[in-house]
CSV table of C-alpha atoms in Angstrom, one decimal:
chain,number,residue,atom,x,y,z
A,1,UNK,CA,-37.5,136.0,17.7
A,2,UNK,CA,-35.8,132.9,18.5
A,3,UNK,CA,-36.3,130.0,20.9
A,4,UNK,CA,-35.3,127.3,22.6
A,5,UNK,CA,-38.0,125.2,22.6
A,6,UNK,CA,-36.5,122.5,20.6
A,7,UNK,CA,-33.5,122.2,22.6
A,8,UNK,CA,-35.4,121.8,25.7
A,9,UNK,CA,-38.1,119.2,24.1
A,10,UNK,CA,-34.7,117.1,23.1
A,11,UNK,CA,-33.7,117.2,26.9
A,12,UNK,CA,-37.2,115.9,28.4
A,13,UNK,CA,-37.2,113.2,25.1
A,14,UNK,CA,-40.6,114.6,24.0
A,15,UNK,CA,-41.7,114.9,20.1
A,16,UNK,CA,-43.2,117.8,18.4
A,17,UNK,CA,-46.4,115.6,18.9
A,18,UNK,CA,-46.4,115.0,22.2
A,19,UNK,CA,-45.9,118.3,22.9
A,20,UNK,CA,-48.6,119.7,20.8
A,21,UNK,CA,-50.7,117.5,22.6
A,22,UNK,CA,-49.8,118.4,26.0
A,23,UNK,CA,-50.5,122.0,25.6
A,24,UNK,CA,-53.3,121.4,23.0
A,25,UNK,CA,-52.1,122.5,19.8
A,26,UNK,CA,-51.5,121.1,16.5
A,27,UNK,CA,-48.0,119.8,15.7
A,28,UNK,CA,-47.5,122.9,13.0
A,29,UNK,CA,-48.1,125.4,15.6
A,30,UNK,CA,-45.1,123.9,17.6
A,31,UNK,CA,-43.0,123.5,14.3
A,32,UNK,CA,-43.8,127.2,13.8
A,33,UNK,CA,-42.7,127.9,17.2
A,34,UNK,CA,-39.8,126.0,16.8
A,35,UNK,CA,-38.8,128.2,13.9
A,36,UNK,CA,-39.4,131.5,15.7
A,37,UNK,CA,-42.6,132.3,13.2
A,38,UNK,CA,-45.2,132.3,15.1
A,39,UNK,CA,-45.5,134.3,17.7
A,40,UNK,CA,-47.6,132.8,20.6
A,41,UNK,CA,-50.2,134.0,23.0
A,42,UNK,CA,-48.9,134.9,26.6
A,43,UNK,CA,-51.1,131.3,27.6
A,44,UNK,CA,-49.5,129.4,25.4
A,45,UNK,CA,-46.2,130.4,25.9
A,46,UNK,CA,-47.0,130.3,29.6
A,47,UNK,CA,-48.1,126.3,28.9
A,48,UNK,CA,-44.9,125.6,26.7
A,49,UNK,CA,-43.1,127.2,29.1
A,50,UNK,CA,-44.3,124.9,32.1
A,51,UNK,CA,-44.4,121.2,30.3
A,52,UNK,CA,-40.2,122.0,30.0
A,53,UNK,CA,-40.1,123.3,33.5
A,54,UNK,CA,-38.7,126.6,32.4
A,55,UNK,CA,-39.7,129.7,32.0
A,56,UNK,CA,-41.3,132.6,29.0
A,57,UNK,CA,-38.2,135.0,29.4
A,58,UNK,CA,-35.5,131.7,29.1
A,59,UNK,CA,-38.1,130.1,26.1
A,60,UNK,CA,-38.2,132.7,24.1
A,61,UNK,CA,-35.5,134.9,23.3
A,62,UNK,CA,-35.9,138.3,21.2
A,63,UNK,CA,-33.4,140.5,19.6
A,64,UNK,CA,-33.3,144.2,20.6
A,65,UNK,CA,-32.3,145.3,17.6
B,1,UNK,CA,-66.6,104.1,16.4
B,2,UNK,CA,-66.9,105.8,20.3
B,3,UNK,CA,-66.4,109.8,20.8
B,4,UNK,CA,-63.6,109.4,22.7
B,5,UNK,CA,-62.2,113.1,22.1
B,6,UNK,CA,-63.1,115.7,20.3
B,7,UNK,CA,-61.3,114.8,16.9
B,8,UNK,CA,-64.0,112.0,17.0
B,9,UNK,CA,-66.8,114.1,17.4
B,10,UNK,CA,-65.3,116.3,14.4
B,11,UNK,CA,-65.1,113.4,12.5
B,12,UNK,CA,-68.9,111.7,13.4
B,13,UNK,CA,-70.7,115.0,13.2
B,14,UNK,CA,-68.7,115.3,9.2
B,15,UNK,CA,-69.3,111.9,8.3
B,16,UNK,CA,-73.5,112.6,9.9
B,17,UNK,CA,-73.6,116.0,7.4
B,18,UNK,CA,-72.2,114.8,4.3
B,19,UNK,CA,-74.0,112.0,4.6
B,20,UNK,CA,-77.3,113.8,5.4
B,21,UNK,CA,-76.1,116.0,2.6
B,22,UNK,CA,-75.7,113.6,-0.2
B,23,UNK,CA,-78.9,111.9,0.8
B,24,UNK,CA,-80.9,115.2,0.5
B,25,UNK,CA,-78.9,116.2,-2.9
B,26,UNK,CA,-79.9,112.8,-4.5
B,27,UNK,CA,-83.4,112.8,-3.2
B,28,UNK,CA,-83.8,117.0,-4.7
B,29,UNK,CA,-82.2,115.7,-7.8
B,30,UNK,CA,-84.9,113.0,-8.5
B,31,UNK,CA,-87.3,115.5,-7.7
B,32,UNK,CA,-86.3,118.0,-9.7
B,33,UNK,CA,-84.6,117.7,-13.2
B,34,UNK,CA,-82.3,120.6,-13.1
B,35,UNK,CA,-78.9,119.8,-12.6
B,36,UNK,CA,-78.0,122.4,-10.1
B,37,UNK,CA,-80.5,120.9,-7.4
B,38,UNK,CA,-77.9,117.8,-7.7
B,39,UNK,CA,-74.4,119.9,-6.8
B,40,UNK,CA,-76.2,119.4,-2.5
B,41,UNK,CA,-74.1,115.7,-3.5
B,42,UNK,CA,-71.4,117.4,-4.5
B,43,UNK,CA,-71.2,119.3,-1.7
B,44,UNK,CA,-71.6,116.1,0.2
B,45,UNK,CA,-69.3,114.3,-0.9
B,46,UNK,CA,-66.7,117.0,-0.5
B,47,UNK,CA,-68.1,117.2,3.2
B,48,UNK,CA,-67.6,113.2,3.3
B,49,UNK,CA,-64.2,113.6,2.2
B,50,UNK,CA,-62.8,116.0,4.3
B,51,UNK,CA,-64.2,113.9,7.7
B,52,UNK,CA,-62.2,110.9,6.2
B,53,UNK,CA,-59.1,113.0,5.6
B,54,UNK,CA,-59.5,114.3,9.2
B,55,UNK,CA,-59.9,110.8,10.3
B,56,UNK,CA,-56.7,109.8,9.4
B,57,UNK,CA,-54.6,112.4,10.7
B,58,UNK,CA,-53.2,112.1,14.3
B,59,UNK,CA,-55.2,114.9,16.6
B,60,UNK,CA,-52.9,117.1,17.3
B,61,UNK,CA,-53.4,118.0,13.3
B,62,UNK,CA,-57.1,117.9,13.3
B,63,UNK,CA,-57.8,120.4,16.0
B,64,UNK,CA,-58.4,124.0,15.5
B,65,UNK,CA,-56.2,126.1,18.2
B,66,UNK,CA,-54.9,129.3,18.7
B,67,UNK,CA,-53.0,129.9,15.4
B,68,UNK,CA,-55.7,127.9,13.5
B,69,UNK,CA,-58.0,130.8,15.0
B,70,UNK,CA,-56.1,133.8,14.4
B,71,UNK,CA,-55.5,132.7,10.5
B,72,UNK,CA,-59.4,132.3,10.3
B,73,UNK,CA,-59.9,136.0,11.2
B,74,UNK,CA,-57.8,137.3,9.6
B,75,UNK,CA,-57.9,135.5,6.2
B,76,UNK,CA,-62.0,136.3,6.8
B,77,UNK,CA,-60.9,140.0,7.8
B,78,UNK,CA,-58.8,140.2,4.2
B,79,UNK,CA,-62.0,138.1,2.4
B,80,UNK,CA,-64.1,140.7,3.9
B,81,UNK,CA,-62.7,143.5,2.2
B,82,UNK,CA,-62.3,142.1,-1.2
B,83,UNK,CA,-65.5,141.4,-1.1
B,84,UNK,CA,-66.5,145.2,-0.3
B,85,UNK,CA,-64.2,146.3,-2.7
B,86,UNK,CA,-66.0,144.0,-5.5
B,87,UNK,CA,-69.7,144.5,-4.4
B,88,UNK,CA,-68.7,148.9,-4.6
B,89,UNK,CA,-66.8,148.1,-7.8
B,90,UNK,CA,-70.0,146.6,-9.5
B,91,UNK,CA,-72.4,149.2,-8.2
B,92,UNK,CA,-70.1,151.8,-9.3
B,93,UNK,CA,-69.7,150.7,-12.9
B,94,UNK,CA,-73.3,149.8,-13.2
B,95,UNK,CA,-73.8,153.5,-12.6
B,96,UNK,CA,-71.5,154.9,-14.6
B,97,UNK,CA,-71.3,152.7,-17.4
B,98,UNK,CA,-75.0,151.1,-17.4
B,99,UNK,CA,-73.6,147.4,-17.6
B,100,UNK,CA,-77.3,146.1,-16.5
B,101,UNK,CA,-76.3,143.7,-13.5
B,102,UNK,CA,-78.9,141.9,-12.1
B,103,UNK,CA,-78.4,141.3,-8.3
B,104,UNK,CA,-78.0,137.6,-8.3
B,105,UNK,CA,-75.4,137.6,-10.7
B,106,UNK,CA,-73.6,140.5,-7.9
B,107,UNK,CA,-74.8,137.8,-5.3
B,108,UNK,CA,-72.9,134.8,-6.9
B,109,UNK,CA,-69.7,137.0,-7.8
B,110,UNK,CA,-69.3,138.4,-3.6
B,111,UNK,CA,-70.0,134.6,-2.6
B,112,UNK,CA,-67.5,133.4,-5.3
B,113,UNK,CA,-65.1,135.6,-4.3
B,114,UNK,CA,-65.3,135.7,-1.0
B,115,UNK,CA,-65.5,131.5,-0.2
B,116,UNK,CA,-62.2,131.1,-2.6
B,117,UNK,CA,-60.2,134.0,-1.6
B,118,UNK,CA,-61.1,133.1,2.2
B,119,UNK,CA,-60.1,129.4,1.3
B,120,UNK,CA,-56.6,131.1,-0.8
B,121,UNK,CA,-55.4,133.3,2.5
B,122,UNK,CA,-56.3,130.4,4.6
B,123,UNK,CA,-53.7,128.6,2.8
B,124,UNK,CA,-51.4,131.3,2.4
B,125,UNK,CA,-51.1,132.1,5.8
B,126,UNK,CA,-50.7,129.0,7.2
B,127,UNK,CA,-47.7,128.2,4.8
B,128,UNK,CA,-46.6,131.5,5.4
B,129,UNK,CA,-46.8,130.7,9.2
B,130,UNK,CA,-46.3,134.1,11.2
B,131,UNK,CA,-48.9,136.5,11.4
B,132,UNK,CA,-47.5,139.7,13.0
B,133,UNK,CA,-44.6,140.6,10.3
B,134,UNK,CA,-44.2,143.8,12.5
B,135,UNK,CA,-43.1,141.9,15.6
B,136,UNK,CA,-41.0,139.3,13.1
B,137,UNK,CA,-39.1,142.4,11.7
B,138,UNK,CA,-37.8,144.0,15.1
């Protein structure tokens, strides 16, 4: 699984912190994220997702494969 | 210090209980010379530290959330069994070979157990980070 997450945060200047904070997680758990090891609950992907304006299909992208 | 957020609570109601704790270890030790009625300040003090730990980390650290959650269960799933496994181990070679173990000493072995391997998967999995391999392997 990868995402794009960290490439979207860079466009809306926000840190790994303010982002955990926005949807209510702790930093690791976007770092995790960020790396594609963690795979999130539909909610939270749903809040991630809406704090950089996008949406769960263009945030996270899976492999077929 | 004013509960501003939750973090603070977290950290009041840990700094209240190790506190409280250390107090009632100290006042059971003095009335009562065996030295395991004084490991409550140990405990305390460990309680004591970890609220000062969490008060210096930023919030977003301190929290428990969804991940923090899912590692709990399942480390406490995994700790679970182990301690099954143990507790059917010791009855069975009791049985079989007649080892003579008392049931406090089966007591402190499934608590042993099953606080450090709870506090080892906790660890593990949090390094480890992902929790479904199955969906990581696709």
């Amino acid at each position: 699984m990868n995402t794009r997450i960290k490439e979207l945060r860079a466009r809306y200047n926000l840190t790994q912190e303010e982002l955990a904070k926005k949807v209510g997680v702790r930093r690791e758990t976007i770092v995790f994220l960020e790396k594609g090891k963690y795979n999130p609950s539909l909610k939270l992907a749903h809040d991630v997702a809406k704090v950089l304006e996008t949406t769960i299909e263009e945030l996270f992208i899976f492999d077929d494969d | 210090m004013k509960i501003k957020n939750k973090k603070d609570a977290l950290v009041i109601g840990g700094l209240l209980a190790g506190t409280v704790t250390v107090l009632g270890g100290i006042i059971n030790c003095l009335h009562s010379y065996d030295f395991k009625h004084c490991s409550l300040i140990w405990v305390g003090l460990l309680i004591l530290g970890s609220a000062l730990y969490a008060m210096r980390r930023p919030e977003t650290e301190v929290l428990p959330d969804e991940r923090v959650t899912r590692i709990n269960e399942k480390a406490g799933y995994v700790a679970f069994w182990l301690v099954s496994i143990l507790i059917t181990l010791l009855f069975w070679s009791d049985r079989t070979w007649s080892i003579g173990i008392e049931l406090v000493d089966m007591y402190y072995a499934a608590m042993s157990v099953g606080i450090i391997s709870w506090s080892v998967l906790r660890w593990y999995y949090n390094k480890k980070g992902a929790l479904s391999d199955e969906i990581q392997k696709r």
